XYZ file of C-alpha atoms in Angstrom:
377
model
C 146.937 218.721 100.045
C 148.505 216.594 102.801
C 149.938 212.891 102.041
C 147.723 211.749 105.254
C 144.595 212.724 103.675
C 145.556 211.198 100.258
C 144.387 212.077 96.778
C 140.566 213.899 96.700
C 138.726 211.362 94.031
C 135.561 212.493 93.123
C 133.527 209.468 92.248
C 130.040 210.189 89.990
C 127.145 208.096 90.338
C 124.042 208.326 88.088
C 121.913 205.686 87.374
C 121.017 201.917 88.426
C 123.648 200.758 86.495
C 126.085 202.413 87.958
C 125.449 201.450 91.639
C 126.898 198.343 91.400
C 130.043 199.414 89.686
C 130.748 202.015 92.560
C 130.181 200.423 95.348
C 133.253 197.968 95.354
C 135.302 201.209 94.096
C 134.076 203.263 97.633
C 135.028 200.645 99.644
C 138.773 200.145 97.985
C 139.394 204.169 98.076
C 138.010 204.563 101.218
C 140.064 201.352 103.008
C 143.143 202.017 105.368
C 146.755 202.365 103.692
C 144.953 202.790 100.066
C 146.783 206.398 99.563
C 143.183 207.601 98.531
C 140.212 209.732 99.296
C 136.500 209.203 97.618
C 133.908 211.587 98.340
C 130.362 210.639 96.272
C 128.122 213.315 93.694
C 124.573 211.229 93.142
C 123.704 213.109 89.940
C 119.821 211.671 90.535
C 119.673 210.603 86.549
C 118.165 207.726 87.929
C 115.003 209.289 90.095
C 113.569 206.900 91.872
C 114.143 207.989 95.489
C 113.114 204.472 96.970
C 114.569 202.232 94.898
C 117.900 204.171 94.691
C 117.719 203.845 98.496
C 117.404 200.205 98.875
C 120.548 200.010 96.149
C 122.797 202.290 98.254
C 121.545 200.034 101.296
C 122.092 196.753 99.884
C 125.719 197.171 98.390
C 126.536 199.023 101.319
C 127.009 202.603 99.662
C 128.006 205.637 101.550
C 125.552 208.230 101.124
C 126.328 210.823 98.415
C 128.080 213.874 99.461
C 126.741 215.717 97.104
C 123.259 214.823 95.329
C 122.073 216.245 92.315
C 118.869 215.619 91.897
C 118.449 216.259 88.577
C 115.991 213.485 87.344
C 114.565 212.222 84.195
C 113.961 214.478 80.800
C 115.001 213.845 77.307
C 119.060 212.997 76.634
C 119.811 216.920 76.496
C 117.401 217.618 78.920
C 119.653 215.382 80.815
C 123.065 215.291 79.928
C 123.256 219.692 80.530
C 121.141 219.569 83.164
C 123.736 217.247 84.947
C 126.845 219.793 83.230
C 125.292 223.254 85.236
C 124.900 221.486 88.360
C 128.344 219.327 88.945
C 130.192 222.653 88.018
C 129.416 224.374 91.406
C 130.398 221.047 92.886
C 133.839 221.004 91.240
C 134.499 224.426 91.950
C 133.720 223.737 95.797
C 135.685 220.600 96.240
C 138.311 220.939 93.734
C 139.265 217.360 93.533
C 142.442 215.885 92.606
C 140.591 213.770 89.743
C 136.623 213.245 88.865
C 135.845 209.047 88.314
C 133.184 208.259 86.175
C 131.778 204.503 85.790
C 129.924 202.920 82.917
C 127.979 204.585 79.426
C 125.135 206.663 82.177
C 124.182 210.414 80.565
C 126.012 211.065 84.289
C 128.611 209.938 82.546
C 129.752 211.905 79.633
C 128.135 214.965 81.538
C 130.630 214.914 84.139
C 133.866 214.031 82.294
C 132.869 216.504 80.182
C 132.872 219.391 82.943
C 135.795 218.020 84.535
C 137.729 217.789 81.764
C 137.126 221.601 80.898
C 138.263 223.394 83.862
C 141.523 220.672 83.777
C 140.787 218.211 86.643
C 142.054 214.892 85.235
C 138.857 212.128 83.905
C 138.793 208.545 85.195
C 137.214 205.907 83.069
C 135.715 202.225 84.685
C 134.647 200.536 81.670
C 136.091 202.310 79.315
C 136.543 200.482 75.944
C 133.521 198.601 75.199
C 132.063 198.993 71.986
C 128.838 197.498 70.507
C 129.633 199.205 66.872
C 125.821 200.478 66.789
C 126.412 204.195 66.857
C 122.486 203.986 67.408
C 122.356 203.011 70.485
C 122.801 206.559 73.103
C 124.882 204.418 75.056
C 127.520 203.814 72.647
C 128.052 207.874 72.111
C 128.350 207.792 75.563
C 131.358 205.201 75.797
C 133.368 207.119 73.136
C 132.778 210.851 73.641
C 133.883 209.701 77.604
C 137.279 207.648 76.548
C 138.649 210.535 74.364
C 138.371 212.994 77.504
C 139.459 210.273 79.779
C 143.630 210.119 81.277
C 143.571 207.346 82.244
C 141.084 203.898 81.413
C 140.518 200.666 83.162
C 139.396 197.915 81.558
C 137.308 194.846 81.665
C 138.374 192.594 79.209
C 141.282 192.651 76.554
C 139.575 193.275 74.029
C 138.851 197.021 74.693
C 141.952 198.670 74.508
C 142.597 197.201 70.811
C 139.318 199.001 70.417
C 140.581 202.394 72.188
C 143.934 202.275 70.334
C 141.647 202.076 66.662
C 140.438 205.266 68.016
C 144.014 206.805 68.919
C 144.060 206.631 72.604
C 147.404 205.430 73.808
C 147.813 202.249 75.062
C 150.005 204.268 77.486
C 146.460 205.393 79.846
C 144.977 202.211 79.700
C 145.214 199.249 82.588
C 143.422 196.137 81.907
C 141.967 195.513 85.758
C 138.960 192.825 85.726
C 135.018 193.793 86.004
C 133.941 196.209 89.293
C 130.291 194.496 88.176
C 131.787 191.273 89.347
C 133.497 192.539 92.505
C 129.662 193.429 93.566
C 128.390 190.306 92.882
C 131.235 188.275 94.511
C 130.660 189.760 97.376
C 127.304 189.931 97.595
C 126.406 186.355 96.428
C 126.234 184.583 99.919
C 123.895 187.633 100.157
C 121.773 187.285 97.592
C 117.549 186.919 98.369
C 116.406 183.350 97.392
C 114.694 182.813 94.119
C 111.795 181.162 96.236
C 111.476 184.151 99.001
C 110.680 186.694 95.883
C 108.297 184.006 94.357
C 106.672 182.419 97.223
C 103.458 184.024 96.059
C 103.648 182.403 92.410
C 103.098 178.917 93.049
C 104.592 176.116 92.280
C 104.781 176.297 88.528
C 107.666 179.075 88.876
C 109.137 178.021 91.506
C 110.064 174.550 90.034
C 112.170 176.186 87.158
C 111.547 179.500 85.425
C 113.570 182.001 82.999
C 114.010 185.613 83.636
C 113.241 188.175 81.788
C 114.118 192.106 81.177
C 113.696 194.640 78.628
C 114.277 198.003 78.863
C 115.703 199.153 75.366
C 114.543 201.844 73.426
C 114.835 199.812 69.992
C 113.293 197.266 71.985
C 110.251 198.928 74.159
C 109.855 202.405 71.562
C 108.870 200.840 68.004
C 105.355 198.788 69.110
C 105.839 196.076 66.078
C 109.143 195.027 67.597
C 107.800 194.788 71.075
C 104.984 192.891 69.735
C 106.858 190.507 68.348
C 109.260 189.901 71.199
C 106.060 189.611 73.347
C 104.261 187.110 71.014
C 107.075 184.856 71.085
C 107.926 185.080 75.301
C 104.185 183.689 75.808
C 104.970 181.258 73.680
C 107.847 180.497 75.768
C 105.839 180.893 79.081
C 104.010 178.113 78.032
C 106.793 175.508 78.177
C 109.600 177.621 80.607
C 107.417 180.240 82.733
C 108.752 183.850 82.934
C 109.349 186.308 85.678
C 109.249 189.997 84.231
C 110.870 192.753 86.592
C 109.054 195.220 84.268
C 110.951 198.794 83.472
C 108.530 201.544 84.227
C 109.177 203.083 81.219
C 108.428 198.977 79.831
C 105.433 198.935 81.483
C 104.161 202.127 79.655
C 105.011 201.208 76.490
C 103.307 198.025 77.003
C 100.509 199.991 78.062
C 101.072 202.843 75.366
C 101.281 200.130 72.652
C 97.388 198.202 73.338
C 100.443 195.160 74.094
C 98.532 194.395 77.406
C 96.077 192.099 76.056
C 99.386 189.843 74.500
C 100.371 188.775 78.079
C 97.516 188.574 79.495
C 97.269 185.037 81.060
C 100.271 183.937 79.835
C 103.058 182.238 82.655
C 104.804 185.895 82.773
C 104.952 187.225 86.414
C 105.067 190.655 85.958
C 107.064 192.501 88.917
C 108.396 195.868 89.933
C 111.671 196.644 89.894
C 113.701 194.309 91.850
C 116.298 195.621 94.775
C 119.966 194.136 93.807
C 119.575 191.107 95.941
C 116.573 190.456 94.911
C 117.703 190.331 91.731
C 120.981 188.523 91.606
C 118.822 185.717 93.953
C 116.094 185.472 90.248
C 119.358 185.485 88.174
C 121.346 182.606 90.329
C 118.506 180.000 90.058
C 116.592 180.665 86.656
C 117.457 177.995 84.086
C 117.726 181.213 81.036
C 117.637 184.835 81.686
C 116.026 186.853 78.168
C 117.587 190.428 78.623
C 118.536 193.146 76.506
C 120.712 194.698 79.570
C 124.611 194.900 79.296
C 125.136 194.559 83.108
C 123.262 191.065 83.369
C 125.148 189.587 80.033
C 128.409 189.959 82.689
C 126.190 188.914 85.381
C 124.971 185.593 84.163
C 128.460 184.648 82.787
C 130.100 185.499 86.063
C 127.071 182.768 87.493
C 127.468 179.935 84.995
C 123.473 180.655 83.338
C 122.557 180.465 80.243
C 121.677 184.700 78.576
C 120.033 184.655 75.557
C 120.445 188.419 74.351
C 117.225 190.449 72.831
C 119.499 192.740 71.100
C 121.730 192.817 67.125
C 124.405 193.909 68.507
C 126.560 193.777 72.294
C 129.211 195.705 73.997
C 130.489 193.008 76.085
C 132.295 190.309 73.219
C 133.497 188.314 75.809
C 130.143 187.037 77.435
C 129.653 185.326 74.066
C 133.373 184.195 73.662
C 134.154 183.403 76.399
C 130.679 183.100 79.040
C 127.170 182.303 78.344
C 125.550 184.307 76.143
C 124.201 184.615 73.197
C 122.956 187.286 71.128
C 119.774 186.676 68.919
C 118.225 190.014 67.919
C 114.417 190.000 68.494
C 113.165 187.911 65.051
C 110.873 184.941 66.756
C 113.212 182.281 64.810
C 116.306 183.141 66.437
C 114.859 183.479 70.074
C 113.207 180.518 69.316
C 116.187 178.467 68.283
C 118.509 179.750 71.325
C 115.961 178.507 73.598
C 115.503 175.293 72.338
C 119.158 174.773 72.168
C 119.622 176.230 76.519
C 116.178 173.818 77.349
C 117.235 171.093 75.587
C 121.320 170.911 75.748
C 121.518 173.359 78.953
C 123.504 176.024 76.631
C 126.940 177.378 76.732
C 128.472 176.187 79.894
C 131.202 179.183 79.047
C 133.617 180.150 81.964
C 134.973 182.881 84.099
C 137.121 185.876 81.940
C 140.493 186.644 82.602
C 140.365 189.004 86.145
C 136.917 188.464 86.658
C 137.681 187.621 90.477
C 136.327 190.122 92.474
C 139.562 192.262 92.556
C 138.939 194.705 90.228
C 138.458 197.713 92.873
C 141.510 197.109 94.466
C 144.101 196.910 91.654
C 141.765 200.159 90.120
C 142.644 201.823 93.528
C 146.189 200.485 93.625
C 146.727 201.655 89.980
C 145.709 205.032 90.922
C 147.129 205.879 94.103
C 150.311 205.290 92.162
C 148.942 207.767 89.149
C 147.930 210.273 91.883
C 151.758 210.322 93.278
C 153.152 210.865 90.306
C 151.025 213.334 88.922
C 151.388 215.295 92.261
C 155.005 215.370 92.289
C 155.350 216.488 88.912
């Protein structure tokens, strides 16, 4: 390998939450003078081809060098298929390192294949912990961090989590949040909510809440799902809710016979939205109710009150410094947090350290030096 071409970093993207994280990384790695050369593998874990294309186009992500086309399946099936299809890619490309982001099945699957073939693993968004091992993502995070040679964190507390798990601080670098890089890069281009809601009527354009639900713990249990939807219907009578519905969530509502619960409520059901559309909806919302990890971060960056419908969060900085309140799924707690937002404006929050849009550049700089040291060793 010549110095002119730089170290070859094979970057992996798998599902929708990864797209926003990989975009600034690819941009920074492929910039002139970075000392790095990035190629991209899309595992196909996110199997909606139209939505994948929309995200890649909106975020200016280059077309993948390789698309594994894995598709859906159980956690075991999906992880196994990714591993089987990723190994020949490593054999063909012989990268200097494999970079994975986040906590989806693609993250752990590709990290595991790489480390068994002696290829260094780099984990972006390392060290986040919810403490809930019932979440598949928590298992993916813990195992990926144990396999990684270089770990980039979004908040200072992540290094403490990693040290408790026996990972040397020499491997860990606090660089900030690449999700926020993408948000800041695209904020001026966000689709105005008025455009997305043009046909919804004045009740929505005069002020709305944004709702997302997709966690298995919330949507797979009909009792929990009914409780959540019943409370959200009550909230919608005061603040109409815009609800881009994940296909899996829509199926669970139908299968549980809960369509009647939300029928006639001031809840606008939308199909899954592109990144720029969701960014505009978040920016303009009075309040966001969600079980998404990434949205907790994005609302903190935007200064929009966020109510998290989960028992825990792996992103404590959004609670400690940001606009996020974690309430669980009980009606009384949700209602209390909602009232605090409507009556008092919610938590003001502040911008966490290094959430400045430069995280990917820091990663590229550290990685170029690290790769140089590895090549000289």
